[in-house]
Amino acid sequence: RKEVEQDPGPFNVPEGATVAFNCTYSNSASQSFFWYRQDCRKEPKLLMSVYSSGNEDGRFTAQLNRASQYISLLIRDSKLSDSATYLCVVNGGGFKTIFGAGTRLFVKA
Amino acid sequence: GAVVSQHPSWVICKSGTSVKIECRSLDFQATTMFWYRQFPKQSLMLMATSNEGSKATYEQGVEKDKFLINHASLTLSTLTVTSAHPEDSSFYICSARGDPTDTQYFGPGTRLTVL
């Protein structure tokens, strides 16, 4: 089992749709969690951190479920510019950072 | 967010030459820097982790004598690909993290093509 698993997609959705991604992690001692966005041929950019209480930033909502060991990202009112690969990142403590393989999203007009 | 720069952004070299890539944290002190490699349509793969002033920790399967990492200061880490071969052609990305945060900020990447 991979340490961090994501559905690779691709998710093809129309503009305005709501889309959700899940990510599961295997290390129950993991301490911090993030979602990054990576555009084609570009570096990953931090989208948001994920807190136990859940957090929201505009159209994006991230949640953490420690009991089930998964994190989620919800995108509301999808825009064309949301098309990218979304990377789930888990910190196991110390220097151990694990990236998921990413979920590809295509938003179409 | 914090800014990390990488230089050069792209490089083309002949097989057998060495290539040095610089990674700088511009507005914070990076106690830890990471080097990743990404092949087309594949996920990021961590190559090594370096802490300022100490030797880098390499991931399994990454040759430390081929990929030389130096993290001489809190704002600069370098990756040298020695005796590069066509199979080393890839997108190399660094990231930096400063205490106390555990957020990684990525450089824009270096696209290496070895002919």
PDB file of N, CA and C in Angstrom, chain A residues 32 34 36 38 41-46 49 87 91 94-97 99-101, chain B residues 32 34 36 38 43-44 49 51 59 91 93 97 102-108 111:
ATOM      1  N   SER A  32       0.976  16.746   9.694  1.00  0.00           N
ATOM      2  CA  SER A  32       0.428  17.898   8.977  1.00  0.00           C
ATOM      3  C   SER A  32       0.139  17.519   7.531  1.00  0.00           C
ATOM      4  N   PHE A  34      -1.345  18.945   3.503  1.00  0.00           N
ATOM      5  CA  PHE A  34      -1.451  20.081   2.603  1.00  0.00           C
ATOM      6  C   PHE A  34      -2.047  19.624   1.285  1.00  0.00           C
ATOM      7  N   TYR A  36      -1.474  20.853  -2.669  1.00  0.00           N
ATOM      8  CA  TYR A  36      -0.723  21.680  -3.601  1.00  0.00           C
ATOM      9  C   TYR A  36      -1.396  21.563  -4.961  1.00  0.00           C
ATOM     10  N   GLN A  38      -0.445  21.819  -9.111  1.00  0.00           N
ATOM     11  CA  GLN A  38       0.652  21.860 -10.072  1.00  0.00           C
ATOM     12  C   GLN A  38       0.085  21.985 -11.476  1.00  0.00           C
ATOM     13  N   ARG A  41       4.001  21.444 -16.492  1.00  0.00           N
ATOM     14  CA  ARG A  41       5.370  21.917 -16.683  1.00  0.00           C
ATOM     15  C   ARG A  41       5.740  23.060 -15.732  1.00  0.00           C
ATOM     16  N   LYS A  42       5.041  23.130 -14.614  1.00  0.00           N
ATOM     17  CA  LYS A  42       5.356  24.140 -13.609  1.00  0.00           C
ATOM     18  C   LYS A  42       5.607  23.466 -12.263  1.00  0.00           C
ATOM     19  N   GLU A  43       6.109  24.258 -11.312  1.00  0.00           N
ATOM     20  CA  GLU A  43       6.351  23.713  -9.988  1.00  0.00           C
ATOM     21  C   GLU A  43       5.055  23.648  -9.183  1.00  0.00           C
ATOM     22  N   PRO A  44       4.974  22.786  -8.170  1.00  0.00           N
ATOM     23  CA  PRO A  44       3.806  22.758  -7.286  1.00  0.00           C
ATOM     24  C   PRO A  44       3.707  24.051  -6.490  1.00  0.00           C
ATOM     25  N   LYS A  45       2.489  24.487  -6.276  1.00  0.00           N
ATOM     26  CA  LYS A  45       2.268  25.682  -5.453  1.00  0.00           C
ATOM     27  C   LYS A  45       1.268  25.339  -4.352  1.00  0.00           C
ATOM     28  N   LEU A  46       1.582  25.830  -3.173  1.00  0.00           N
ATOM     29  CA  LEU A  46       0.729  25.543  -2.027  1.00  0.00           C
ATOM     30  C   LEU A  46      -0.661  26.125  -2.249  1.00  0.00           C
ATOM     31  N   SER A  49      -3.254  24.580   3.566  1.00  0.00           N
ATOM     32  CA  SER A  49      -2.974  23.599   4.604  1.00  0.00           C
ATOM     33  C   SER A  49      -4.302  22.978   5.031  1.00  0.00           C
ATOM     34  N   LEU A  87      -2.134  17.892  -5.738  1.00  0.00           N
ATOM     35  CA  LEU A  87      -1.262  16.978  -5.005  1.00  0.00           C
ATOM     36  C   LEU A  87      -1.599  17.003  -3.524  1.00  0.00           C
ATOM     37  N   ASN A  91       2.901  15.150   5.943  1.00  0.00           N
ATOM     38  CA  ASN A  91       4.147  15.213   6.716  1.00  0.00           C
ATOM     39  C   ASN A  91       4.090  14.197   7.844  1.00  0.00           C
ATOM     40  N   GLY A  94       9.295  15.281  11.386  1.00  0.00           N
ATOM     41  CA  GLY A  94      10.710  15.405  11.022  1.00  0.00           C
ATOM     42  C   GLY A  94      10.838  15.834   9.578  1.00  0.00           C
ATOM     43  N   PHE A  95      11.641  15.166   8.812  1.00  0.00           N
ATOM     44  CA  PHE A  95      11.866  15.565   7.432  1.00  0.00           C
ATOM     45  C   PHE A  95      11.079  14.726   6.436  1.00  0.00           C
ATOM     46  N   LYS A  96      10.201  13.871   6.932  1.00  0.00           N
ATOM     47  CA  LYS A  96       9.528  12.933   6.054  1.00  0.00           C
ATOM     48  C   LYS A  96       8.271  13.552   5.466  1.00  0.00           C
ATOM     49  N   THR A  97       8.359  13.950   4.222  1.00  0.00           N
ATOM     50  CA  THR A  97       7.206  14.515   3.521  1.00  0.00           C
ATOM     51  C   THR A  97       6.870  13.604   2.369  1.00  0.00           C
ATOM     52  N   PHE A  99       4.461  12.943  -0.983  1.00  0.00           N
ATOM     53  CA  PHE A  99       3.540  13.497  -1.970  1.00  0.00           C
ATOM     54  C   PHE A  99       2.712  12.391  -2.590  1.00  0.00           C
ATOM     55  N   GLY A 100       1.434  12.666  -2.766  1.00  0.00           N
ATOM     56  CA  GLY A 100       0.618  11.769  -3.563  1.00  0.00           C
ATOM     57  C   GLY A 100       0.963  11.947  -5.031  1.00  0.00           C
ATOM     58  N   ALA A 101       0.503  11.027  -5.848  1.00  0.00           N
ATOM     59  CA  ALA A 101       0.809  11.093  -7.282  1.00  0.00           C
ATOM     60  C   ALA A 101      -0.005  12.157  -7.999  1.00  0.00           C
TER      61      ALA A 101
ATOM     62  N   THR B  32      15.874  23.510   5.889  1.00  0.00           N
ATOM     63  CA  THR B  32      15.851  22.261   5.130  1.00  0.00           C
ATOM     64  C   THR B  32      15.482  22.550   3.691  1.00  0.00           C
ATOM     65  N   PHE B  34      14.865  20.511  -0.165  1.00  0.00           N
ATOM     66  CA  PHE B  34      14.572  19.228  -0.780  1.00  0.00           C
ATOM     67  C   PHE B  34      14.813  19.324  -2.292  1.00  0.00           C
ATOM     68  N   TYR B  36      13.799  17.398  -5.869  1.00  0.00           N
ATOM     69  CA  TYR B  36      12.886  16.452  -6.487  1.00  0.00           C
ATOM     70  C   TYR B  36      13.217  16.337  -7.974  1.00  0.00           C
ATOM     71  N   GLN B  38      11.099  15.123 -11.614  1.00  0.00           N
ATOM     72  CA  GLN B  38       9.796  14.755 -12.152  1.00  0.00           C
ATOM     73  C   GLN B  38       9.912  14.485 -13.633  1.00  0.00           C
ATOM     74  N   SER B  43       4.705  11.600 -11.125  1.00  0.00           N
ATOM     75  CA  SER B  43       4.649  12.400  -9.910  1.00  0.00           C
ATOM     76  C   SER B  43       6.055  12.840  -9.490  1.00  0.00           C
ATOM     77  N   LEU B  44       6.077  13.782  -8.594  1.00  0.00           N
ATOM     78  CA  LEU B  44       7.344  14.225  -8.017  1.00  0.00           C
ATOM     79  C   LEU B  44       8.032  13.074  -7.297  1.00  0.00           C
ATOM     80  N   THR B  49      17.225  15.117   0.801  1.00  0.00           N
ATOM     81  CA  THR B  49      16.888  16.161   1.769  1.00  0.00           C
ATOM     82  C   THR B  49      18.186  16.695   2.331  1.00  0.00           C
ATOM     83  N   ASN B  51      20.060  19.545   5.018  1.00  0.00           N
ATOM     84  CA  ASN B  51      20.009  20.526   6.096  1.00  0.00           C
ATOM     85  C   ASN B  51      21.271  21.350   6.072  1.00  0.00           C
ATOM     86  N   GLU B  59      17.503   9.539  -1.012  1.00  0.00           N
ATOM     87  CA  GLU B  59      16.493   8.489  -1.065  1.00  0.00           C
ATOM     88  C   GLU B  59      17.089   7.242  -1.709  1.00  0.00           C
ATOM     89  N   PHE B  91      12.824  17.207 -15.137  1.00  0.00           N
ATOM     90  CA  PHE B  91      12.487  18.482 -14.513  1.00  0.00           C
ATOM     91  C   PHE B  91      12.933  18.377 -13.056  1.00  0.00           C
ATOM     92  N   ILE B  93      13.253  20.029  -9.398  1.00  0.00           N
ATOM     93  CA  ILE B  93      12.598  21.067  -8.608  1.00  0.00           C
ATOM     94  C   ILE B  93      13.143  21.021  -7.188  1.00  0.00           C
ATOM     95  N   ARG B  97      12.161  24.793   3.244  1.00  0.00           N
ATOM     96  CA  ARG B  97      11.303  24.866   4.424  1.00  0.00           C
ATOM     97  C   ARG B  97      12.087  25.521   5.548  1.00  0.00           C
ATOM     98  N   ASP B 102       6.261  23.804   8.678  1.00  0.00           N
ATOM     99  CA  ASP B 102       6.653  22.621   7.924  1.00  0.00           C
ATOM    100  C   ASP B 102       6.102  22.686   6.507  1.00  0.00           C
ATOM    101  N   THR B 103       5.741  23.875   6.089  1.00  0.00           N
ATOM    102  CA  THR B 103       5.292  24.070   4.710  1.00  0.00           C
ATOM    103  C   THR B 103       6.499  24.147   3.789  1.00  0.00           C
ATOM    104  N   GLN B 104       6.412  23.473   2.659  1.00  0.00           N
ATOM    105  CA  GLN B 104       7.473  23.550   1.657  1.00  0.00           C
ATOM    106  C   GLN B 104       7.081  24.532   0.570  1.00  0.00           C
ATOM    107  N   TYR B 105       8.035  25.357   0.204  1.00  0.00           N
ATOM    108  CA  TYR B 105       7.826  26.290  -0.901  1.00  0.00           C
ATOM    109  C   TYR B 105       8.767  25.892  -2.031  1.00  0.00           C
ATOM    110  N   PHE B 106       8.202  25.807  -3.219  1.00  0.00           N
ATOM    111  CA  PHE B 106       8.945  25.260  -4.341  1.00  0.00           C
ATOM    112  C   PHE B 106       9.575  26.333  -5.216  1.00  0.00           C
ATOM    113  N   GLY B 107      10.724  26.001  -5.740  1.00  0.00           N
ATOM    114  CA  GLY B 107      11.322  26.815  -6.785  1.00  0.00           C
ATOM    115  C   GLY B 107      10.603  26.533  -8.103  1.00  0.00           C
ATOM    116  N   PRO B 108      10.863  27.339  -9.116  1.00  0.00           N
ATOM    117  CA  PRO B 108      10.166  27.190 -10.401  1.00  0.00           C
ATOM    118  C   PRO B 108      10.641  26.006 -11.230  1.00  0.00           C
ATOM    119  N   ARG B 111      14.594  22.675 -16.102  1.00  0.00           N
ATOM    120  CA  ARG B 111      14.382  21.618 -17.096  1.00  0.00           C
ATOM    121  C   ARG B 111      15.730  21.275 -17.725  1.00  0.00           C
TER     122      ARG B 111
END
